[in-house]
Amino acid sequence: VEKNLKLEEKITMLQQQNEELRARIEQNTVITRQLSEENANLQEYVEKEVEEKKKLSRTNEELLWKLQEGDAMSPVKLPPAPSTPFYRCSSGNSSPAKVRTLRR
């Protein structure tokens, strides 16, 4: 009878531990879901940021290229002194009839 009582007490104790562990598992499951959702949101945010960075980089490269192409296509560079006249072809053609004087 004593052995039976001790075993019943042990069963009760193990059942309580089992319930506590189930509750912890449930809490961990909820936290895991929340963290997974947050992780997915952060990954989406990072992907958007990466795409935006790529877009800005492409735009920057395009603008730099246009700036360099504009400088390369310009027949005459600006002189260092702003009051000095310089000549620029108005049509992109180097014909003397098309050249005009511009003042800064």
mmCIF file of N, CA and C in Angstrom:
data_model
loop_
_atom_site.group_PDB
_atom_site.id
_atom_site.type_symbol
_atom_site.label_atom_id
_atom_site.label_comp_id
_atom_site.label_asym_id
_atom_site.label_seq_id
_atom_site.Cartn_x
_atom_site.Cartn_y
_atom_site.Cartn_z
ATOM 1 N N VAL A 1 0.838 -1.185 0.000
ATOM 2 C CA VAL A 1 0.000 0.000 0.000
ATOM 3 C C VAL A 1 0.884 1.249 0.000
ATOM 4 N N GLU A 2 1.950 1.249 0.829
ATOM 5 C CA GLU A 2 2.867 2.401 0.870
ATOM 6 C C GLU A 2 3.516 2.626 -0.486
ATOM 7 N N LYS A 3 3.919 1.531 -1.106
ATOM 8 C CA LYS A 3 4.555 1.635 -2.410
ATOM 9 C C LYS A 3 3.580 2.214 -3.424
ATOM 10 N N ASN A 4 2.341 1.823 -3.336
ATOM 11 C CA ASN A 4 1.307 2.324 -4.220
ATOM 12 C C ASN A 4 1.098 3.829 -4.028
ATOM 13 N N LEU A 5 1.066 4.275 -2.794
ATOM 14 C CA LEU A 5 0.893 5.696 -2.497
ATOM 15 C C LEU A 5 2.072 6.515 -3.049
ATOM 16 N N LYS A 6 3.289 6.007 -2.868
ATOM 17 C CA LYS A 6 4.477 6.698 -3.364
ATOM 18 C C LYS A 6 4.439 6.788 -4.893
ATOM 19 N N LEU A 7 4.004 5.712 -5.522
ATOM 20 C CA LEU A 7 3.922 5.718 -6.981
ATOM 21 C C LEU A 7 2.852 6.700 -7.478
ATOM 22 N N GLU A 8 1.713 6.774 -6.771
ATOM 23 C CA GLU A 8 0.663 7.727 -7.135
ATOM 24 C C GLU A 8 1.158 9.165 -6.969
ATOM 25 N N GLU A 9 1.909 9.425 -5.913
ATOM 26 C CA GLU A 9 2.493 10.767 -5.715
ATOM 27 C C GLU A 9 3.462 11.102 -6.848
ATOM 28 N N LYS A 10 4.264 10.111 -7.220
ATOM 29 C CA LYS A 10 5.219 10.322 -8.300
ATOM 30 C C LYS A 10 4.490 10.580 -9.613
ATOM 31 N N ILE A 11 3.415 9.839 -9.859
ATOM 32 C CA ILE A 11 2.613 10.041 -11.074
ATOM 33 C C ILE A 11 2.047 11.455 -11.079
ATOM 34 N N THR A 12 1.516 11.888 -9.954
ATOM 35 C CA THR A 12 0.953 13.240 -9.857
ATOM 36 C C THR A 12 2.025 14.287 -10.126
ATOM 37 N N MET A 13 3.197 14.094 -9.543
ATOM 38 C CA MET A 13 4.298 15.029 -9.739
ATOM 39 C C MET A 13 4.724 15.060 -11.225
ATOM 40 N N LEU A 14 4.832 13.889 -11.839
ATOM 41 C CA LEU A 14 5.229 13.816 -13.248
ATOM 42 C C LEU A 14 4.159 14.431 -14.158
ATOM 43 N N GLN A 15 2.892 14.255 -13.813
ATOM 44 C CA GLN A 15 1.816 14.872 -14.598
ATOM 45 C C GLN A 15 1.890 16.402 -14.516
ATOM 46 N N GLN A 16 2.211 16.927 -13.328
ATOM 47 C CA GLN A 16 2.372 18.374 -13.180
ATOM 48 C C GLN A 16 3.557 18.879 -14.011
ATOM 49 N N GLN A 17 4.659 18.150 -13.953
ATOM 50 C CA GLN A 17 5.827 18.528 -14.761
ATOM 51 C C GLN A 17 5.478 18.488 -16.250
ATOM 52 N N ASN A 18 4.738 17.466 -16.622
ATOM 53 C CA ASN A 18 4.330 17.315 -18.020
ATOM 54 C C ASN A 18 3.480 18.515 -18.467
ATOM 55 N N GLU A 19 2.549 18.936 -17.637
ATOM 56 C CA GLU A 19 1.706 20.084 -17.956
ATOM 57 C C GLU A 19 2.539 21.368 -18.049
ATOM 58 N N GLU A 20 3.480 21.525 -17.140
ATOM 59 C CA GLU A 20 4.357 22.704 -17.168
ATOM 60 C C GLU A 20 5.179 22.725 -18.463
ATOM 61 N N LEU A 21 5.683 21.551 -18.832
ATOM 62 C CA LEU A 21 6.469 21.469 -20.066
ATOM 63 C C LEU A 21 5.606 21.755 -21.294
ATOM 64 N N ARG A 22 4.364 21.271 -21.294
ATOM 65 C CA ARG A 22 3.450 21.560 -22.405
ATOM 66 C C ARG A 22 3.183 23.071 -22.509
ATOM 67 N N ALA A 23 3.002 23.708 -21.369
ATOM 68 C CA ALA A 23 2.761 25.152 -21.361
ATOM 69 C C ALA A 23 3.994 25.894 -21.905
ATOM 70 N N ARG A 24 5.183 25.456 -21.508
ATOM 71 C CA ARG A 24 6.417 26.078 -22.022
ATOM 72 C C ARG A 24 6.562 25.868 -23.527
ATOM 73 N N ILE A 25 6.207 24.666 -23.988
ATOM 74 C CA ILE A 25 6.266 24.380 -25.427
ATOM 75 C C ILE A 25 5.305 25.303 -26.172
ATOM 76 N N GLU A 26 4.117 25.488 -25.643
ATOM 77 C CA GLU A 26 3.131 26.363 -26.273
ATOM 78 C C GLU A 26 3.640 27.808 -26.326
ATOM 79 N N GLN A 27 4.227 28.274 -25.221
ATOM 80 C CA GLN A 27 4.797 29.623 -25.201
ATOM 81 C C GLN A 27 5.927 29.757 -26.229
ATOM 82 N N ASN A 28 6.776 28.755 -26.275
ATOM 83 C CA ASN A 28 7.879 28.783 -27.235
ATOM 84 C C ASN A 28 7.368 28.771 -28.676
ATOM 85 N N THR A 29 6.285 28.032 -28.911
ATOM 86 C CA THR A 29 5.696 27.990 -30.250
ATOM 87 C C THR A 29 5.176 29.367 -30.649
ATOM 88 N N VAL A 30 4.509 30.043 -29.724
ATOM 89 C CA VAL A 30 3.995 31.392 -29.997
ATOM 90 C C VAL A 30 5.159 32.346 -30.274
ATOM 91 N N ILE A 31 6.184 32.292 -29.457
ATOM 92 C CA ILE A 31 7.348 33.163 -29.642
ATOM 93 C C ILE A 31 8.042 32.852 -30.967
ATOM 94 N N THR A 32 8.152 31.561 -31.308
ATOM 95 C CA THR A 32 8.778 31.170 -32.568
ATOM 96 C C THR A 32 7.997 31.720 -33.751
ATOM 97 N N ARG A 33 6.674 31.654 -33.698
ATOM 98 C CA ARG A 33 5.842 32.209 -34.780
ATOM 99 C C ARG A 33 6.065 33.721 -34.908
ATOM 100 N N GLN A 34 6.075 34.404 -33.757
ATOM 101 C CA GLN A 34 6.288 35.852 -33.781
ATOM 102 C C GLN A 34 7.654 36.196 -34.373
ATOM 103 N N LEU A 35 8.672 35.470 -33.955
ATOM 104 C CA LEU A 35 10.017 35.730 -34.462
ATOM 105 C C LEU A 35 10.127 35.411 -35.950
ATOM 106 N N SER A 36 9.463 34.359 -36.382
ATOM 107 C CA SER A 36 9.468 34.014 -37.806
ATOM 108 C C SER A 36 8.799 35.107 -38.628
ATOM 109 N N GLU A 37 7.685 35.616 -38.121
ATOM 110 C CA GLU A 37 6.980 36.698 -38.805
ATOM 111 C C GLU A 37 7.851 37.950 -38.858
ATOM 112 N N GLU A 38 8.461 38.280 -37.752
ATOM 113 C CA GLU A 38 9.345 39.446 -37.703
ATOM 114 C C GLU A 38 10.536 39.261 -38.644
ATOM 115 N N ASN A 39 11.082 38.056 -38.673
ATOM 116 C CA ASN A 39 12.204 37.764 -39.567
ATOM 117 C C ASN A 39 11.797 37.932 -41.029
ATOM 118 N N ALA A 40 10.613 37.443 -41.372
ATOM 119 C CA ALA A 40 10.131 37.582 -42.746
ATOM 120 C C ALA A 40 9.952 39.057 -43.105
ATOM 121 N N ASN A 41 9.393 39.826 -42.180
ATOM 122 C CA ASN A 41 9.222 41.266 -42.420
ATOM 123 C C ASN A 41 10.569 41.959 -42.591
ATOM 124 N N LEU A 42 11.531 41.591 -41.759
ATOM 125 C CA LEU A 42 12.865 42.199 -41.866
ATOM 126 C C LEU A 42 13.546 41.810 -43.172
ATOM 127 N N GLN A 43 13.385 40.569 -43.592
ATOM 128 C CA GLN A 43 13.968 40.136 -44.866
ATOM 129 C C GLN A 43 13.356 40.912 -46.026
ATOM 130 N N GLU A 44 12.044 41.122 -45.974
ATOM 131 C CA GLU A 44 11.362 41.893 -47.017
ATOM 132 C C GLU A 44 11.886 43.335 -47.025
ATOM 133 N N TYR A 45 12.056 43.899 -45.842
ATOM 134 C CA TYR A 45 12.579 45.260 -45.728
ATOM 135 C C TYR A 45 13.991 45.347 -46.302
ATOM 136 N N VAL A 46 14.825 44.364 -45.966
ATOM 137 C CA VAL A 46 16.208 44.355 -46.461
ATOM 138 C C VAL A 46 16.218 44.232 -47.982
ATOM 139 N N GLU A 47 15.368 43.370 -48.527
ATOM 140 C CA GLU A 47 15.295 43.215 -49.981
ATOM 141 C C GLU A 47 14.890 44.521 -50.650
ATOM 142 N N LYS A 48 13.925 45.218 -50.061
ATOM 143 C CA LYS A 48 13.509 46.509 -50.618
ATOM 144 C C LYS A 48 14.656 47.513 -50.547
ATOM 145 N N GLU A 49 15.375 47.519 -49.431
ATOM 146 C CA GLU A 49 16.505 48.434 -49.276
ATOM 147 C C GLU A 49 17.605 48.118 -50.290
ATOM 148 N N VAL A 50 17.862 46.837 -50.506
ATOM 149 C CA VAL A 50 18.883 46.430 -51.482
ATOM 150 C C VAL A 50 18.471 46.881 -52.882
ATOM 151 N N GLU A 51 17.200 46.680 -53.225
ATOM 152 C CA GLU A 51 16.714 47.106 -54.542
ATOM 153 C C GLU A 51 16.810 48.620 -54.696
ATOM 154 N N GLU A 52 16.455 49.346 -53.638
ATOM 155 C CA GLU A 52 16.546 50.806 -53.687
ATOM 156 C C GLU A 52 18.004 51.249 -53.839
ATOM 157 N N LYS A 53 18.888 50.575 -53.128
ATOM 158 C CA LYS A 53 20.318 50.900 -53.237
ATOM 159 C C LYS A 53 20.820 50.631 -54.657
ATOM 160 N N LYS A 54 20.411 49.498 -55.240
ATOM 161 C CA LYS A 54 20.806 49.183 -56.615
ATOM 162 C C LYS A 54 20.274 50.240 -57.578
ATOM 163 N N LYS A 55 19.012 50.632 -57.381
ATOM 164 C CA LYS A 55 18.395 51.636 -58.252
ATOM 165 C C LYS A 55 19.159 52.961 -58.148
ATOM 166 N N LEU A 56 19.466 53.373 -56.922
ATOM 167 C CA LEU A 56 20.206 54.615 -56.732
ATOM 168 C C LEU A 56 21.612 54.521 -57.325
ATOM 169 N N SER A 57 22.214 53.364 -57.200
ATOM 170 C CA SER A 57 23.546 53.159 -57.768
ATOM 171 C C SER A 57 23.495 53.255 -59.289
ATOM 172 N N ARG A 58 22.487 52.620 -59.893
ATOM 173 C CA ARG A 58 22.339 52.705 -61.354
ATOM 174 C C ARG A 58 22.096 54.143 -61.794
ATOM 175 N N THR A 59 21.239 54.847 -61.061
ATOM 176 C CA THR A 59 20.964 56.248 -61.385
ATOM 177 C C THR A 59 22.232 57.075 -61.265
ATOM 178 N N ASN A 60 22.987 56.831 -60.202
ATOM 179 C CA ASN A 60 24.241 57.549 -60.001
ATOM 180 C C ASN A 60 25.217 57.278 -61.140
ATOM 181 N N GLU A 61 25.352 56.013 -61.530
ATOM 182 C CA GLU A 61 26.239 55.661 -62.632
ATOM 183 C C GLU A 61 25.778 56.313 -63.934
ATOM 184 N N GLU A 62 24.462 56.312 -64.149
ATOM 185 C CA GLU A 62 23.930 56.928 -65.366
ATOM 186 C C GLU A 62 24.217 58.426 -65.380
ATOM 187 N N LEU A 63 24.017 59.078 -64.251
ATOM 188 C CA LEU A 63 24.278 60.516 -64.186
ATOM 189 C C LEU A 63 25.763 60.823 -64.365
ATOM 190 N N LEU A 64 26.615 60.001 -63.759
ATOM 191 C CA LEU A 64 28.053 60.191 -63.951
ATOM 192 C C LEU A 64 28.439 59.993 -65.408
ATOM 193 N N TRP A 65 27.853 58.975 -66.040
ATOM 194 C CA TRP A 65 28.140 58.720 -67.448
ATOM 195 C C TRP A 65 27.682 59.901 -68.298
ATOM 196 N N LYS A 66 26.463 60.403 -68.031
ATOM 197 C CA LYS A 66 25.967 61.545 -68.789
ATOM 198 C C LYS A 66 26.861 62.764 -68.580
ATOM 199 N N LEU A 67 27.310 62.950 -67.350
ATOM 200 C CA LEU A 67 28.194 64.075 -67.060
ATOM 201 C C LEU A 67 29.500 63.929 -67.821
ATOM 202 N N GLN A 68 30.068 62.731 -67.804
ATOM 203 C CA GLN A 68 31.321 62.505 -68.526
ATOM 204 C C GLN A 68 31.117 62.617 -70.027
ATOM 205 N N GLU A 69 30.023 62.089 -70.546
ATOM 206 C CA GLU A 69 29.741 62.173 -71.972
ATOM 207 C C GLU A 69 29.508 63.622 -72.377
ATOM 208 N N GLY A 70 28.835 64.369 -71.515
ATOM 209 C CA GLY A 70 28.596 65.776 -71.796
ATOM 210 C C GLY A 70 29.898 66.541 -71.863
ATOM 211 N N ASP A 71 30.833 66.239 -70.957
ATOM 212 C CA ASP A 71 32.140 66.883 -70.966
ATOM 213 C C ASP A 71 32.936 66.464 -72.187
ATOM 214 N N ALA A 72 32.854 65.202 -72.567
ATOM 215 C CA ALA A 72 33.621 64.701 -73.704
ATOM 216 C C ALA A 72 33.073 65.271 -75.019
ATOM 217 N N MET A 73 31.760 65.497 -75.086
ATOM 218 C CA MET A 73 31.151 65.991 -76.317
ATOM 219 C C MET A 73 31.246 67.506 -76.438
ATOM 220 N N SER A 74 31.499 68.199 -75.333
ATOM 221 C CA SER A 74 31.605 69.657 -75.363
ATOM 222 C C SER A 74 32.859 70.057 -76.136
ATOM 223 N N PRO A 75 32.728 70.908 -77.192
ATOM 224 C CA PRO A 75 33.891 71.259 -77.998
ATOM 225 C C PRO A 75 34.892 72.123 -77.254
ATOM 226 N N VAL A 76 34.447 72.956 -76.343
ATOM 227 C CA VAL A 76 35.359 73.853 -75.635
ATOM 228 C C VAL A 76 35.012 73.817 -74.152
ATOM 229 N N LYS A 77 36.012 73.716 -73.300
ATOM 230 C CA LYS A 77 35.803 73.727 -71.862
ATOM 231 C C LYS A 77 35.693 75.170 -71.388
ATOM 232 N N LEU A 78 35.069 75.370 -70.262
ATOM 233 C CA LEU A 78 34.951 76.707 -69.701
ATOM 234 C C LEU A 78 36.322 77.196 -69.246
ATOM 235 N N PRO A 79 36.639 78.473 -69.487
ATOM 236 C CA PRO A 79 37.916 79.002 -69.018
ATOM 237 C C PRO A 79 37.867 79.215 -67.505
ATOM 238 N N PRO A 80 39.029 79.326 -66.861
ATOM 239 C CA PRO A 80 39.041 79.485 -65.410
ATOM 240 C C PRO A 80 38.476 80.832 -64.965
ATOM 241 N N ALA A 81 38.696 81.896 -65.742
ATOM 242 C CA ALA A 81 38.202 83.208 -65.359
ATOM 243 C C ALA A 81 36.791 83.397 -65.910
ATOM 244 N N PRO A 82 35.817 83.778 -65.074
ATOM 245 C CA PRO A 82 34.442 83.907 -65.532
ATOM 246 C C PRO A 82 34.225 85.088 -66.475
ATOM 247 N N SER A 83 35.090 86.097 -66.502
ATOM 248 C CA SER A 83 34.860 87.260 -67.347
ATOM 249 C C SER A 83 35.442 87.083 -68.748
ATOM 250 N N THR A 84 36.203 86.016 -68.977
ATOM 251 C CA THR A 84 36.817 85.780 -70.273
ATOM 252 C C THR A 84 35.789 85.186 -71.226
ATOM 253 N N PRO A 85 35.657 85.738 -72.468
ATOM 254 C CA PRO A 85 34.698 85.151 -73.412
ATOM 255 C C PRO A 85 35.204 83.800 -73.910
ATOM 256 N N PHE A 86 34.282 82.925 -74.272
ATOM 257 C CA PHE A 86 34.657 81.648 -74.855
ATOM 258 C C PHE A 86 33.694 81.345 -75.989
ATOM 259 N N TYR A 87 34.061 80.411 -76.812
ATOM 260 C CA TYR A 87 33.293 80.108 -78.014
ATOM 261 C C TYR A 87 32.707 78.712 -77.920
ATOM 262 N N ARG A 88 31.479 78.594 -78.369
ATOM 263 C CA ARG A 88 30.814 77.296 -78.373
ATOM 264 C C ARG A 88 30.014 77.179 -79.663
ATOM 265 N N CYS A 89 30.042 76.008 -80.181
ATOM 266 C CA CYS A 89 29.289 75.735 -81.398
ATOM 267 C C CYS A 89 27.823 75.565 -81.011
ATOM 268 N N SER A 90 26.927 76.278 -81.658
ATOM 269 C CA SER A 90 25.513 76.246 -81.263
ATOM 270 C C SER A 90 24.800 74.984 -81.732
ATOM 271 N N SER A 91 25.283 74.330 -82.786
ATOM 272 C CA SER A 91 24.577 73.160 -83.293
ATOM 273 C C SER A 91 25.355 71.867 -83.132
ATOM 274 N N GLY A 92 26.519 71.932 -82.535
ATOM 275 C CA GLY A 92 27.349 70.746 -82.420
ATOM 276 C C GLY A 92 28.243 70.614 -83.633
ATOM 277 N N ASN A 93 28.032 71.426 -84.642
ATOM 278 C CA ASN A 93 28.832 71.419 -85.865
ATOM 279 C C ASN A 93 29.984 72.404 -85.673
ATOM 280 N N SER A 94 31.146 72.143 -86.228
ATOM 281 C CA SER A 94 32.281 73.026 -86.034
ATOM 282 C C SER A 94 32.424 74.059 -87.149
ATOM 283 N N SER A 95 31.380 74.254 -87.921
ATOM 284 C CA SER A 95 31.402 75.230 -89.011
ATOM 285 C C SER A 95 31.549 76.634 -88.443
ATOM 286 N N PRO A 96 32.441 77.492 -89.012
ATOM 287 C CA PRO A 96 32.651 78.827 -88.469
ATOM 288 C C PRO A 96 31.376 79.674 -88.479
ATOM 289 N N ALA A 97 30.466 79.449 -89.378
ATOM 290 C CA ALA A 97 29.231 80.243 -89.434
ATOM 291 C C ALA A 97 28.325 79.949 -88.250
ATOM 292 N N LYS A 98 28.476 78.801 -87.649
ATOM 293 C CA LYS A 98 27.606 78.410 -86.561
ATOM 294 C C LYS A 98 28.161 78.756 -85.176
ATOM 295 N N VAL A 99 29.393 79.282 -85.099
ATOM 296 C CA VAL A 99 30.031 79.557 -83.818
ATOM 297 C C VAL A 99 29.568 80.917 -83.319
ATOM 298 N N ARG A 100 29.247 81.024 -82.043
ATOM 299 C CA ARG A 100 28.834 82.307 -81.463
ATOM 300 C C ARG A 100 29.611 82.536 -80.180
ATOM 301 N N THR A 101 29.734 83.779 -79.791
ATOM 302 C CA THR A 101 30.465 84.147 -78.576
ATOM 303 C C THR A 101 29.482 84.180 -77.422
ATOM 304 N N LEU A 102 29.865 83.549 -76.311
ATOM 305 C CA LEU A 102 29.042 83.555 -75.113
ATOM 306 C C LEU A 102 29.812 84.207 -73.983
ATOM 307 N N ARG A 103 29.133 84.990 -73.176
ATOM 308 C CA ARG A 103 29.780 85.625 -72.017
ATOM 309 C C ARG A 103 29.170 85.016 -70.759
ATOM 310 N N ARG A 104 29.983 84.901 -69.749
ATOM 311 C CA ARG A 104 29.510 84.414 -68.450
ATOM 312 C C ARG A 104 29.083 85.558 -67.585
#
